Amino acid sequence: MTIRPGPGDDPADPELTAIMGERRQLTNLAYRLLGSLTEAEDVVQETYARWYALPRGQREAIDSPGAWLCTVAGRICLDLLGSARARRERYVGEWIPEPLPDGTRWSSGRPGGGPLDPADRVTLDESVDMALLVVLDSMTPAERVAFVLHDVFRYPFAEVAEIVGRTPAACRQLASSARRRVRAARPVATPTARHARVVRDFKRAWRAGDIDALVTLLDPQVTAVSDGGGLVSAELRPVHGGERVARILVEVAGRAAGLTLLERTVNGRPGLVAEVDGAVVTVMAFDVAGDRIRRIWSVRNPEKLRPWTRG
């Protein structure tokens, strides 16, 4: 669905331009709150639909349209998060946040695909790192909203309270609890250059089918999670242990004829994209600690890979 100006709105109106200029901010917010670019885009469309459903006089009386839009988007996301757990219970296998399409070859910095509309892009920074999104997904809806709004987008707790429906003091406690979860799960961030080197070595060992080299690159307690959504083959439960993960990876590569591994930026960090006959079949994100990989997230659900194949 594409939002168009409401009746009586002039497309050349500076106010309308300003309103539509909030689109990127709204998408950034909704993606971090939901972990799904598809759902984030739906939230943005619904937010604009509610804006244009207001009588023109009411819209003109709003002092800060951008703040109004963000408040509405936040409330929509909070409602969606409240029903997400029930939806996840019906999900086949493991659920991984939807990876962001970027197309950047991190080995060279050159674009690997067609350019994206800047208004459609989610700003890539540490707050969209897959490891953080997975932690966010373990929080209660109220914790996640309070943390993202305050710690990521710097909303004052008074404004967070209006969205969450709790007191500023309660929102402060929610954000503090969420912050402790993040610190416990992500004590140290590995420098990007080292992260890239480890992922590249992993790619080479995987291509060669070298189980010993893979085991050396994997943390002994590594966890590999695959998300097929019941639509394609994927491990239904997390796989633990360096040797077990290495053997499964080699088996998977052996069954996939014509598999091509590309170095691509995934949620702001060096990752890998697997293609077969030019079609994206898997997007992989990594959590690297020191010189070893401790977590691998492999998104294979074709519904979540649609943004990677647009255009």
PDB file of C-alpha atoms in Angstrom:
ATOM      1  CA  MET A   1       0.000   0.000   0.000  1.00  0.00           C
ATOM      2  CA  THR A   2       1.251   3.464  -0.879  1.00  0.00           C
ATOM      3  CA  ILE A   3       0.159   6.457   1.157  1.00  0.00           C
ATOM      4  CA  ARG A   4      -0.895   9.419  -0.952  1.00  0.00           C
ATOM      5  CA  PRO A   5      -1.807  12.913   0.156  1.00  0.00           C
ATOM      6  CA  GLY A   6      -5.272  13.265   1.621  1.00  0.00           C
ATOM      7  CA  PRO A   7      -8.066  15.277   0.044  1.00  0.00           C
ATOM      8  CA  GLY A   8      -7.115  18.913  -0.213  1.00  0.00           C
ATOM      9  CA  ASP A   9      -3.424  18.261   0.409  1.00  0.00           C
ATOM     10  CA  ASP A  10      -1.013  19.902  -1.987  1.00  0.00           C
ATOM     11  CA  PRO A  11       1.904  17.583  -2.897  1.00  0.00           C
ATOM     12  CA  ALA A  12       4.116  20.684  -3.102  1.00  0.00           C
ATOM     13  CA  ASP A  13       3.105  21.810   0.417  1.00  0.00           C
ATOM     14  CA  PRO A  14       6.249  22.182   2.598  1.00  0.00           C
ATOM     15  CA  GLU A  15       4.309  20.811   5.567  1.00  0.00           C
ATOM     16  CA  LEU A  16       3.430  17.670   3.618  1.00  0.00           C
ATOM     17  CA  THR A  17       7.053  17.293   2.575  1.00  0.00           C
ATOM     18  CA  ALA A  18       8.106  17.534   6.211  1.00  0.00           C
ATOM     19  CA  ILE A  19       5.560  14.915   7.246  1.00  0.00           C
ATOM     20  CA  MET A  20       6.720  12.438   4.611  1.00  0.00           C
ATOM     21  CA  GLY A  21      10.305  13.248   5.602  1.00  0.00           C
ATOM     22  CA  GLU A  22       9.651  11.408   8.862  1.00  0.00           C
ATOM     23  CA  ARG A  23       9.417   8.134   6.968  1.00  0.00           C
ATOM     24  CA  ARG A  24      13.006   7.048   7.548  1.00  0.00           C
ATOM     25  CA  GLN A  25      12.835   7.832  11.274  1.00  0.00           C
ATOM     26  CA  LEU A  26       9.612   5.864  11.602  1.00  0.00           C
ATOM     27  CA  THR A  27      11.087   2.884   9.749  1.00  0.00           C
ATOM     28  CA  ASN A  28      14.220   3.000  11.905  1.00  0.00           C
ATOM     29  CA  LEU A  29      12.100   3.001  15.038  1.00  0.00           C
ATOM     30  CA  ALA A  30       9.681   0.283  13.971  1.00  0.00           C
ATOM     31  CA  TYR A  31      12.421  -2.078  12.764  1.00  0.00           C
ATOM     32  CA  ARG A  32      14.274  -1.899  16.073  1.00  0.00           C
ATOM     33  CA  LEU A  33      11.047  -2.467  17.957  1.00  0.00           C
ATOM     34  CA  LEU A  34       9.848  -5.395  15.833  1.00  0.00           C
ATOM     35  CA  GLY A  35      12.952  -6.979  14.284  1.00  0.00           C
ATOM     36  CA  SER A  36      11.155  -7.190  10.943  1.00  0.00           C
ATOM     37  CA  LEU A  37      11.565  -4.785   8.061  1.00  0.00           C
ATOM     38  CA  THR A  38       8.360  -6.052   6.477  1.00  0.00           C
ATOM     39  CA  GLU A  39       6.358  -5.388   9.627  1.00  0.00           C
ATOM     40  CA  ALA A  40       8.131  -2.057  10.127  1.00  0.00           C
ATOM     41  CA  GLU A  41       7.030  -0.920   6.677  1.00  0.00           C
ATOM     42  CA  ASP A  42       3.462  -1.975   7.488  1.00  0.00           C
ATOM     43  CA  VAL A  43       3.589   0.042  10.717  1.00  0.00           C
ATOM     44  CA  VAL A  44       4.778   3.132   8.847  1.00  0.00           C
ATOM     45  CA  GLN A  45       1.959   2.800   6.334  1.00  0.00           C
ATOM     46  CA  GLU A  46      -0.604   2.385   9.120  1.00  0.00           C
ATOM     47  CA  THR A  47       0.831   5.410  10.934  1.00  0.00           C
ATOM     48  CA  TYR A  48       0.431   7.622   7.874  1.00  0.00           C
ATOM     49  CA  ALA A  49      -3.047   6.201   7.272  1.00  0.00           C
ATOM     50  CA  ARG A  50      -4.059   7.302  10.767  1.00  0.00           C
ATOM     51  CA  TRP A  51      -2.533  10.746  10.156  1.00  0.00           C
ATOM     52  CA  TYR A  52      -4.552  11.270   6.996  1.00  0.00           C
ATOM     53  CA  ALA A  53      -7.669   9.899   8.682  1.00  0.00           C
ATOM     54  CA  LEU A  54      -7.619  12.950  10.959  1.00  0.00           C
ATOM     55  CA  PRO A  55      -9.673  15.937   9.812  1.00  0.00           C
ATOM     56  CA  ARG A  56      -7.417  18.581   8.302  1.00  0.00           C
ATOM     57  CA  GLY A  57      -8.180  20.967  11.154  1.00  0.00           C
ATOM     58  CA  GLN A  58      -6.978  18.437  13.734  1.00  0.00           C
ATOM     59  CA  ARG A  59      -3.773  17.815  11.800  1.00  0.00           C
ATOM     60  CA  GLU A  60      -3.067  21.541  11.606  1.00  0.00           C
ATOM     61  CA  ALA A  61      -3.594  21.855  15.369  1.00  0.00           C
ATOM     62  CA  ILE A  62      -0.826  19.339  16.153  1.00  0.00           C
ATOM     63  CA  ASP A  63       2.245  21.294  17.249  1.00  0.00           C
ATOM     64  CA  SER A  64       4.775  18.559  16.423  1.00  0.00           C
ATOM     65  CA  PRO A  65       3.566  16.223  13.643  1.00  0.00           C
ATOM     66  CA  GLY A  66       6.815  14.247  13.804  1.00  0.00           C
ATOM     67  CA  ALA A  67       6.338  13.548  17.512  1.00  0.00           C
ATOM     68  CA  TRP A  68       2.716  12.566  16.858  1.00  0.00           C
ATOM     69  CA  LEU A  69       3.756  10.128  14.144  1.00  0.00           C
ATOM     70  CA  CYS A  70       6.455   8.557  16.332  1.00  0.00           C
ATOM     71  CA  THR A  71       4.038   8.203  19.240  1.00  0.00           C
ATOM     72  CA  VAL A  72       1.456   6.467  17.067  1.00  0.00           C
ATOM     73  CA  ALA A  73       4.074   4.198  15.460  1.00  0.00           C
ATOM     74  CA  GLY A  74       5.408   3.281  18.906  1.00  0.00           C
ATOM     75  CA  ARG A  75       1.942   2.355  20.151  1.00  0.00           C
ATOM     76  CA  ILE A  76       1.238   0.248  17.070  1.00  0.00           C
ATOM     77  CA  CYS A  77       4.535  -1.586  17.607  1.00  0.00           C
ATOM     78  CA  LEU A  78       3.745  -2.134  21.285  1.00  0.00           C
ATOM     79  CA  ASP A  79       0.434  -3.740  20.313  1.00  0.00           C
ATOM     80  CA  LEU A  80       2.154  -5.946  17.746  1.00  0.00           C
ATOM     81  CA  LEU A  81       4.807  -7.026  20.245  1.00  0.00           C
ATOM     82  CA  GLY A  82       2.050  -8.010  22.643  1.00  0.00           C
ATOM     83  CA  SER A  83       0.674 -10.503  20.128  1.00  0.00           C
ATOM     84  CA  ALA A  84       4.068 -11.611  18.815  1.00  0.00           C
ATOM     85  CA  ARG A  85       4.645 -14.271  21.451  1.00  0.00           C
ATOM     86  CA  ALA A  86       1.470 -16.083  20.477  1.00  0.00           C
ATOM     87  CA  ARG A  87       2.468 -15.920  16.814  1.00  0.00           C
ATOM     88  CA  ARG A  88       5.953 -17.229  17.628  1.00  0.00           C
ATOM     89  CA  GLU A  89       4.455 -20.237  19.401  1.00  0.00           C
ATOM     90  CA  ARG A  90       2.942 -21.262  16.062  1.00  0.00           C
ATOM     91  CA  TYR A  91       6.144 -20.566  14.140  1.00  0.00           C
ATOM     92  CA  VAL A  92       7.879 -23.660  12.788  1.00  0.00           C
ATOM     93  CA  GLY A  93      11.409 -23.933  14.181  1.00  0.00           C
ATOM     94  CA  GLU A  94      13.520 -21.055  15.476  1.00  0.00           C
ATOM     95  CA  TRP A  95      12.635 -17.410  14.850  1.00  0.00           C
ATOM     96  CA  ILE A  96      15.440 -14.968  13.920  1.00  0.00           C
ATOM     97  CA  PRO A  97      14.955 -11.231  13.335  1.00  0.00           C
ATOM     98  CA  GLU A  98      14.623 -10.344   9.660  1.00  0.00           C
ATOM     99  CA  PRO A  99      18.074  -9.368   8.312  1.00  0.00           C
ATOM    100  CA  LEU A 100      18.411  -5.933   6.778  1.00  0.00           C
ATOM    101  CA  PRO A 101      19.245  -5.755   3.073  1.00  0.00           C
ATOM    102  CA  ASP A 102      22.378  -3.719   2.512  1.00  0.00           C
ATOM    103  CA  GLY A 103      24.244  -5.147  -0.464  1.00  0.00           C
ATOM    104  CA  THR A 104      27.638  -3.759   0.584  1.00  0.00           C
ATOM    105  CA  ARG A 105      30.649  -5.951  -0.075  1.00  0.00           C
ATOM    106  CA  TRP A 106      32.497  -5.456   3.175  1.00  0.00           C
ATOM    107  CA  SER A 107      35.738  -6.690   1.648  1.00  0.00           C
ATOM    108  CA  SER A 108      35.804  -3.795  -0.811  1.00  0.00           C
ATOM    109  CA  GLY A 109      33.104  -1.358   0.279  1.00  0.00           C
ATOM    110  CA  ARG A 110      31.553  -1.484  -3.185  1.00  0.00           C
ATOM    111  CA  PRO A 111      27.816  -1.980  -3.541  1.00  0.00           C
ATOM    112  CA  GLY A 112      26.868  -5.551  -4.318  1.00  0.00           C
ATOM    113  CA  GLY A 113      23.401  -4.824  -5.625  1.00  0.00           C
ATOM    114  CA  GLY A 114      21.104  -2.134  -6.926  1.00  0.00           C
ATOM    115  CA  PRO A 115      20.829   1.112  -4.992  1.00  0.00           C
ATOM    116  CA  LEU A 116      18.111   1.402  -2.377  1.00  0.00           C
ATOM    117  CA  ASP A 117      15.795   4.336  -1.983  1.00  0.00           C
ATOM    118  CA  PRO A 118      17.384   6.318   0.887  1.00  0.00           C
ATOM    119  CA  ALA A 119      13.922   6.742   2.391  1.00  0.00           C
ATOM    120  CA  ASP A 120      13.562   2.954   2.555  1.00  0.00           C
ATOM    121  CA  ARG A 121      16.893   2.279   4.222  1.00  0.00           C
ATOM    122  CA  VAL A 122      17.238   1.637   7.902  1.00  0.00           C
ATOM    123  CA  THR A 123      20.249   3.423   9.329  1.00  0.00           C
ATOM    124  CA  LEU A 124      22.930   0.821  10.001  1.00  0.00           C
ATOM    125  CA  ASP A 125      24.576   1.181  13.396  1.00  0.00           C
ATOM    126  CA  GLU A 126      25.202  -0.912  16.484  1.00  0.00           C
ATOM    127  CA  SER A 127      21.514  -0.787  17.413  1.00  0.00           C
ATOM    128  CA  VAL A 128      20.606  -3.073  14.487  1.00  0.00           C
ATOM    129  CA  ASP A 129      23.379  -5.575  15.150  1.00  0.00           C
ATOM    130  CA  MET A 130      21.821  -9.060  15.005  1.00  0.00           C
ATOM    131  CA  ALA A 131      23.189  -9.978  18.434  1.00  0.00           C
ATOM    132  CA  LEU A 132      21.396  -6.996  19.968  1.00  0.00           C
ATOM    133  CA  LEU A 133      18.155  -7.684  18.094  1.00  0.00           C
ATOM    134  CA  VAL A 134      18.153 -11.238  19.454  1.00  0.00           C
ATOM    135  CA  VAL A 135      18.540  -9.872  22.993  1.00  0.00           C
ATOM    136  CA  LEU A 136      15.760  -7.353  22.366  1.00  0.00           C
ATOM    137  CA  ASP A 137      13.518 -10.198  21.260  1.00  0.00           C
ATOM    138  CA  SER A 138      13.912 -11.854  24.676  1.00  0.00           C
ATOM    139  CA  MET A 139      12.541  -8.786  26.486  1.00  0.00           C
ATOM    140  CA  THR A 140       8.973  -8.013  27.439  1.00  0.00           C
ATOM    141  CA  PRO A 141       7.241  -5.647  24.997  1.00  0.00           C
ATOM    142  CA  ALA A 142       7.340  -2.802  27.527  1.00  0.00           C
ATOM    143  CA  GLU A 143      11.065  -3.342  28.244  1.00  0.00           C
ATOM    144  CA  ARG A 144      11.909  -3.359  24.562  1.00  0.00           C
ATOM    145  CA  VAL A 145       9.940  -0.226  23.770  1.00  0.00           C
ATOM    146  CA  ALA A 146      11.322   1.670  26.771  1.00  0.00           C
ATOM    147  CA  PHE A 147      14.910   0.665  25.978  1.00  0.00           C
ATOM    148  CA  VAL A 148      14.758   1.421  22.259  1.00  0.00           C
ATOM    149  CA  LEU A 149      12.974   4.731  22.669  1.00  0.00           C
ATOM    150  CA  HIS A 150      15.208   5.987  25.469  1.00  0.00           C
ATOM    151  CA  ASP A 151      18.626   4.378  24.952  1.00  0.00           C
ATOM    152  CA  VAL A 152      18.637   4.286  21.154  1.00  0.00           C
ATOM    153  CA  PHE A 153      16.452   7.232  20.126  1.00  0.00           C
ATOM    154  CA  ARG A 154      17.039   9.377  23.234  1.00  0.00           C
ATOM    155  CA  TYR A 155      13.391   9.989  24.007  1.00  0.00           C
ATOM    156  CA  PRO A 156      12.902  11.467  27.501  1.00  0.00           C
ATOM    157  CA  PHE A 157      11.089   9.130  29.867  1.00  0.00           C
ATOM    158  CA  ALA A 158       8.117  11.490  30.000  1.00  0.00           C
ATOM    159  CA  GLU A 159       7.515  10.854  26.278  1.00  0.00           C
ATOM    160  CA  VAL A 160       8.264   7.136  26.604  1.00  0.00           C
ATOM    161  CA  ALA A 161       5.606   6.977  29.316  1.00  0.00           C
ATOM    162  CA  GLU A 162       2.969   8.360  26.937  1.00  0.00           C
ATOM    163  CA  ILE A 163       3.676   5.567  24.473  1.00  0.00           C
ATOM    164  CA  VAL A 164       4.058   2.694  26.934  1.00  0.00           C
ATOM    165  CA  GLY A 165       1.174   3.782  29.134  1.00  0.00           C
ATOM    166  CA  ARG A 166       3.156   3.747  32.378  1.00  0.00           C
ATOM    167  CA  THR A 167       4.709   6.354  34.626  1.00  0.00           C
ATOM    168  CA  PRO A 168       8.112   7.874  33.750  1.00  0.00           C
ATOM    169  CA  ALA A 169       9.576   6.174  36.840  1.00  0.00           C
ATOM    170  CA  ALA A 170       8.257   2.795  35.708  1.00  0.00           C
ATOM    171  CA  CYS A 171       9.690   3.337  32.217  1.00  0.00           C
ATOM    172  CA  ARG A 172      13.041   4.211  33.758  1.00  0.00           C
ATOM    173  CA  GLN A 173      13.007   0.866  35.566  1.00  0.00           C
ATOM    174  CA  LEU A 174      12.015  -0.961  32.385  1.00  0.00           C
ATOM    175  CA  ALA A 175      14.905   0.582  30.466  1.00  0.00           C
ATOM    176  CA  SER A 176      17.319  -0.212  33.300  1.00  0.00           C
ATOM    177  CA  SER A 177      16.234  -3.863  33.329  1.00  0.00           C
ATOM    178  CA  ALA A 178      16.625  -4.070  29.547  1.00  0.00           C
ATOM    179  CA  ARG A 179      20.062  -2.469  29.769  1.00  0.00           C
ATOM    180  CA  ARG A 180      21.225  -5.149  32.194  1.00  0.00           C
ATOM    181  CA  ARG A 181      20.086  -7.841  29.782  1.00  0.00           C
ATOM    182  CA  VAL A 182      22.047  -6.248  26.951  1.00  0.00           C
ATOM    183  CA  ARG A 183      25.216  -5.914  29.016  1.00  0.00           C
ATOM    184  CA  ALA A 184      25.010  -9.517  30.171  1.00  0.00           C
ATOM    185  CA  ALA A 185      24.538 -10.858  26.653  1.00  0.00           C
ATOM    186  CA  ARG A 186      27.031  -8.559  24.886  1.00  0.00           C
ATOM    187  CA  PRO A 187      29.871  -7.742  27.292  1.00  0.00           C
ATOM    188  CA  VAL A 188      32.439  -6.764  24.619  1.00  0.00           C
ATOM    189  CA  ALA A 189      32.045  -5.770  20.979  1.00  0.00           C
ATOM    190  CA  THR A 190      34.653  -7.198  18.605  1.00  0.00           C
ATOM    191  CA  PRO A 191      36.295  -4.586  16.329  1.00  0.00           C
ATOM    192  CA  THR A 192      34.861  -4.727  12.812  1.00  0.00           C
ATOM    193  CA  ALA A 193      38.216  -5.493  11.159  1.00  0.00           C
ATOM    194  CA  ARG A 194      38.778  -8.535  13.352  1.00  0.00           C
ATOM    195  CA  HIS A 195      35.173  -9.632  12.919  1.00  0.00           C
ATOM    196  CA  ALA A 196      35.604  -9.436   9.132  1.00  0.00           C
ATOM    197  CA  ARG A 197      38.843 -11.425   9.205  1.00  0.00           C
ATOM    198  CA  VAL A 198      37.279 -14.240  11.221  1.00  0.00           C
ATOM    199  CA  VAL A 199      34.214 -14.397   8.951  1.00  0.00           C
ATOM    200  CA  ARG A 200      36.415 -14.463   5.842  1.00  0.00           C
ATOM    201  CA  ASP A 201      38.494 -17.318   7.276  1.00  0.00           C
ATOM    202  CA  PHE A 202      35.258 -19.107   8.102  1.00  0.00           C
ATOM    203  CA  LYS A 203      34.052 -18.690   4.514  1.00  0.00           C
ATOM    204  CA  ARG A 204      37.279 -20.121   3.113  1.00  0.00           C
ATOM    205  CA  ALA A 205      37.229 -23.121   5.459  1.00  0.00           C
ATOM    206  CA  TRP A 206      33.563 -23.771   4.695  1.00  0.00           C
ATOM    207  CA  ARG A 207      34.143 -23.603   0.937  1.00  0.00           C
ATOM    208  CA  ALA A 208      37.010 -26.064   1.288  1.00  0.00           C
ATOM    209  CA  GLY A 209      34.965 -28.416   3.452  1.00  0.00           C
ATOM    210  CA  ASP A 210      37.770 -28.265   6.032  1.00  0.00           C
ATOM    211  CA  ILE A 211      36.158 -29.422   9.273  1.00  0.00           C
ATOM    212  CA  ASP A 212      39.352 -29.015  11.310  1.00  0.00           C
ATOM    213  CA  ALA A 213      39.783 -25.396  10.176  1.00  0.00           C
ATOM    214  CA  LEU A 214      36.140 -24.672  10.946  1.00  0.00           C
ATOM    215  CA  VAL A 215      36.449 -26.144  14.435  1.00  0.00           C
ATOM    216  CA  THR A 216      39.458 -23.896  15.053  1.00  0.00           C
ATOM    217  CA  LEU A 217      37.401 -20.826  14.110  1.00  0.00           C
ATOM    218  CA  LEU A 218      34.372 -21.817  16.156  1.00  0.00           C
ATOM    219  CA  ASP A 219      34.076 -21.333  19.887  1.00  0.00           C
ATOM    220  CA  PRO A 220      33.831 -24.781  21.556  1.00  0.00           C
ATOM    221  CA  GLN A 221      30.413 -23.702  22.884  1.00  0.00           C
ATOM    222  CA  VAL A 222      29.260 -22.125  19.628  1.00  0.00           C
ATOM    223  CA  THR A 223      25.528 -22.046  18.903  1.00  0.00           C
ATOM    224  CA  ALA A 224      24.134 -22.108  15.369  1.00  0.00           C
ATOM    225  CA  VAL A 225      20.503 -21.152  14.818  1.00  0.00           C
ATOM    226  CA  SER A 226      18.623 -21.587  11.528  1.00  0.00           C
ATOM    227  CA  ASP A 227      15.300 -20.027  10.569  1.00  0.00           C
ATOM    228  CA  GLY A 228      13.420 -21.715   7.747  1.00  0.00           C
ATOM    229  CA  GLY A 229       9.942 -20.859   8.961  1.00  0.00           C
ATOM    230  CA  GLY A 230       8.741 -24.293   7.911  1.00  0.00           C
ATOM    231  CA  LEU A 231       9.049 -23.220   4.272  1.00  0.00           C
ATOM    232  CA  VAL A 232      12.542 -24.562   3.530  1.00  0.00           C
ATOM    233  CA  SER A 233      14.863 -27.052   5.181  1.00  0.00           C
ATOM    234  CA  ALA A 234      16.527 -25.826   8.389  1.00  0.00           C
ATOM    235  CA  GLU A 235      17.522 -27.197  11.767  1.00  0.00           C
ATOM    236  CA  LEU A 236      14.450 -26.940  13.988  1.00  0.00           C
ATOM    237  CA  ARG A 237      16.517 -26.474  17.140  1.00  0.00           C
ATOM    238  CA  PRO A 238      19.782 -24.635  17.859  1.00  0.00           C
ATOM    239  CA  VAL A 239      22.919 -26.696  17.255  1.00  0.00           C
ATOM    240  CA  HIS A 240      25.621 -26.509  19.926  1.00  0.00           C
ATOM    241  CA  GLY A 241      29.320 -27.351  19.903  1.00  0.00           C
ATOM    242  CA  GLY A 242      32.144 -26.559  17.502  1.00  0.00           C
ATOM    243  CA  GLU A 243      32.623 -29.976  15.916  1.00  0.00           C
ATOM    244  CA  ARG A 244      28.909 -30.661  15.531  1.00  0.00           C
ATOM    245  CA  VAL A 245      28.281 -27.277  13.926  1.00  0.00           C
ATOM    246  CA  ALA A 246      31.277 -27.702  11.604  1.00  0.00           C
ATOM    247  CA  ARG A 247      30.114 -31.110  10.388  1.00  0.00           C
ATOM    248  CA  ILE A 248      26.582 -29.898   9.728  1.00  0.00           C
ATOM    249  CA  LEU A 249      27.908 -26.900   7.789  1.00  0.00           C
ATOM    250  CA  VAL A 250      30.029 -29.136   5.572  1.00  0.00           C
ATOM    251  CA  GLU A 251      27.090 -31.493   5.005  1.00  0.00           C
ATOM    252  CA  VAL A 252      24.843 -28.581   4.025  1.00  0.00           C
ATOM    253  CA  ALA A 253      27.414 -27.222   1.561  1.00  0.00           C
ATOM    254  CA  GLY A 254      27.835 -30.672   0.059  1.00  0.00           C
ATOM    255  CA  ARG A 255      24.105 -30.946  -0.653  1.00  0.00           C
ATOM    256  CA  ALA A 256      23.797 -27.472  -2.189  1.00  0.00           C
ATOM    257  CA  ALA A 257      25.015 -27.692  -5.764  1.00  0.00           C
ATOM    258  CA  GLY A 258      26.143 -24.377  -7.197  1.00  0.00           C
ATOM    259  CA  LEU A 259      26.324 -22.651  -3.804  1.00  0.00           C
ATOM    260  CA  THR A 260      28.034 -19.247  -3.925  1.00  0.00           C
ATOM    261  CA  LEU A 261      29.115 -17.429  -0.756  1.00  0.00           C
ATOM    262  CA  LEU A 262      29.241 -13.645  -0.914  1.00  0.00           C
ATOM    263  CA  GLU A 263      30.747 -11.266   1.623  1.00  0.00           C
ATOM    264  CA  ARG A 264      27.968  -8.841   2.481  1.00  0.00           C
ATOM    265  CA  THR A 265      27.134  -6.480   5.297  1.00  0.00           C
ATOM    266  CA  VAL A 266      24.358  -7.953   7.434  1.00  0.00           C
ATOM    267  CA  ASN A 267      22.803  -5.613   9.988  1.00  0.00           C
ATOM    268  CA  GLY A 268      25.850  -3.394  10.009  1.00  0.00           C
ATOM    269  CA  ARG A 269      28.411  -6.194  10.524  1.00  0.00           C
ATOM    270  CA  PRO A 270      30.387  -8.433   8.147  1.00  0.00           C
ATOM    271  CA  GLY A 271      28.259 -11.439   7.231  1.00  0.00           C
ATOM    272  CA  LEU A 272      27.696 -13.878   4.406  1.00  0.00           C
ATOM    273  CA  VAL A 273      24.996 -14.327   1.790  1.00  0.00           C
ATOM    274  CA  ALA A 274      24.532 -17.695   0.100  1.00  0.00           C
ATOM    275  CA  GLU A 275      23.161 -17.817  -3.421  1.00  0.00           C
ATOM    276  CA  VAL A 276      22.157 -20.706  -5.658  1.00  0.00           C
ATOM    277  CA  ASP A 277      21.753 -19.889  -9.356  1.00  0.00           C
ATOM    278  CA  GLY A 278      21.784 -16.194  -8.493  1.00  0.00           C
ATOM    279  CA  ALA A 279      18.966 -16.426  -5.932  1.00  0.00           C
ATOM    280  CA  VAL A 280      19.561 -15.574  -2.276  1.00  0.00           C
ATOM    281  CA  VAL A 281      18.824 -18.678  -0.187  1.00  0.00           C
ATOM    282  CA  THR A 282      20.511 -17.833   3.121  1.00  0.00           C
ATOM    283  CA  VAL A 283      21.705 -14.727   4.956  1.00  0.00           C
ATOM    284  CA  MET A 284      24.160 -15.364   7.775  1.00  0.00           C
ATOM    285  CA  ALA A 285      25.069 -13.111  10.686  1.00  0.00           C
ATOM    286  CA  PHE A 286      27.834 -13.810  13.197  1.00  0.00           C
ATOM    287  CA  ASP A 287      28.714 -12.996  16.768  1.00  0.00           C
ATOM    288  CA  VAL A 288      32.511 -12.977  17.100  1.00  0.00           C
ATOM    289  CA  ALA A 289      34.367 -12.906  20.401  1.00  0.00           C
ATOM    290  CA  GLY A 290      38.134 -12.548  20.135  1.00  0.00           C
ATOM    291  CA  ASP A 291      39.189 -14.744  17.220  1.00  0.00           C
ATOM    292  CA  ARG A 292      36.315 -17.209  17.368  1.00  0.00           C
ATOM    293  CA  ILE A 293      32.692 -17.319  16.320  1.00  0.00           C
ATOM    294  CA  ARG A 294      30.353 -17.953  19.219  1.00  0.00           C
ATOM    295  CA  ARG A 295      26.985 -17.580  17.480  1.00  0.00           C
ATOM    296  CA  ILE A 296      25.764 -18.039  13.909  1.00  0.00           C
ATOM    297  CA  TRP A 297      22.312 -16.988  12.736  1.00  0.00           C
ATOM    298  CA  SER A 298      21.218 -18.391   9.365  1.00  0.00           C
ATOM    299  CA  VAL A 299      18.021 -16.927   7.945  1.00  0.00           C
ATOM    300  CA  ARG A 300      16.569 -19.194   5.248  1.00  0.00           C
ATOM    301  CA  ASN A 301      12.877 -18.313   5.436  1.00  0.00           C
ATOM    302  CA  PRO A 302      12.178 -16.962   1.921  1.00  0.00           C
ATOM    303  CA  GLU A 303       9.576 -14.554   3.339  1.00  0.00           C
ATOM    304  CA  LYS A 304      12.330 -12.864   5.354  1.00  0.00           C
ATOM    305  CA  LEU A 305      14.684 -12.809   2.367  1.00  0.00           C
ATOM    306  CA  ARG A 306      12.330 -10.936   0.032  1.00  0.00           C
ATOM    307  CA  PRO A 307      13.953  -7.525   0.725  1.00  0.00           C
ATOM    308  CA  TRP A 308      17.297  -9.039  -0.380  1.00  0.00           C
ATOM    309  CA  THR A 309      15.893  -9.941  -3.785  1.00  0.00           C
ATOM    310  CA  ARG A 310      13.877  -6.807  -4.592  1.00  0.00           C
ATOM    311  CA  GLY A 311      14.700  -5.269  -7.914  1.00  0.00           C
TER     312      GLY A 311
END
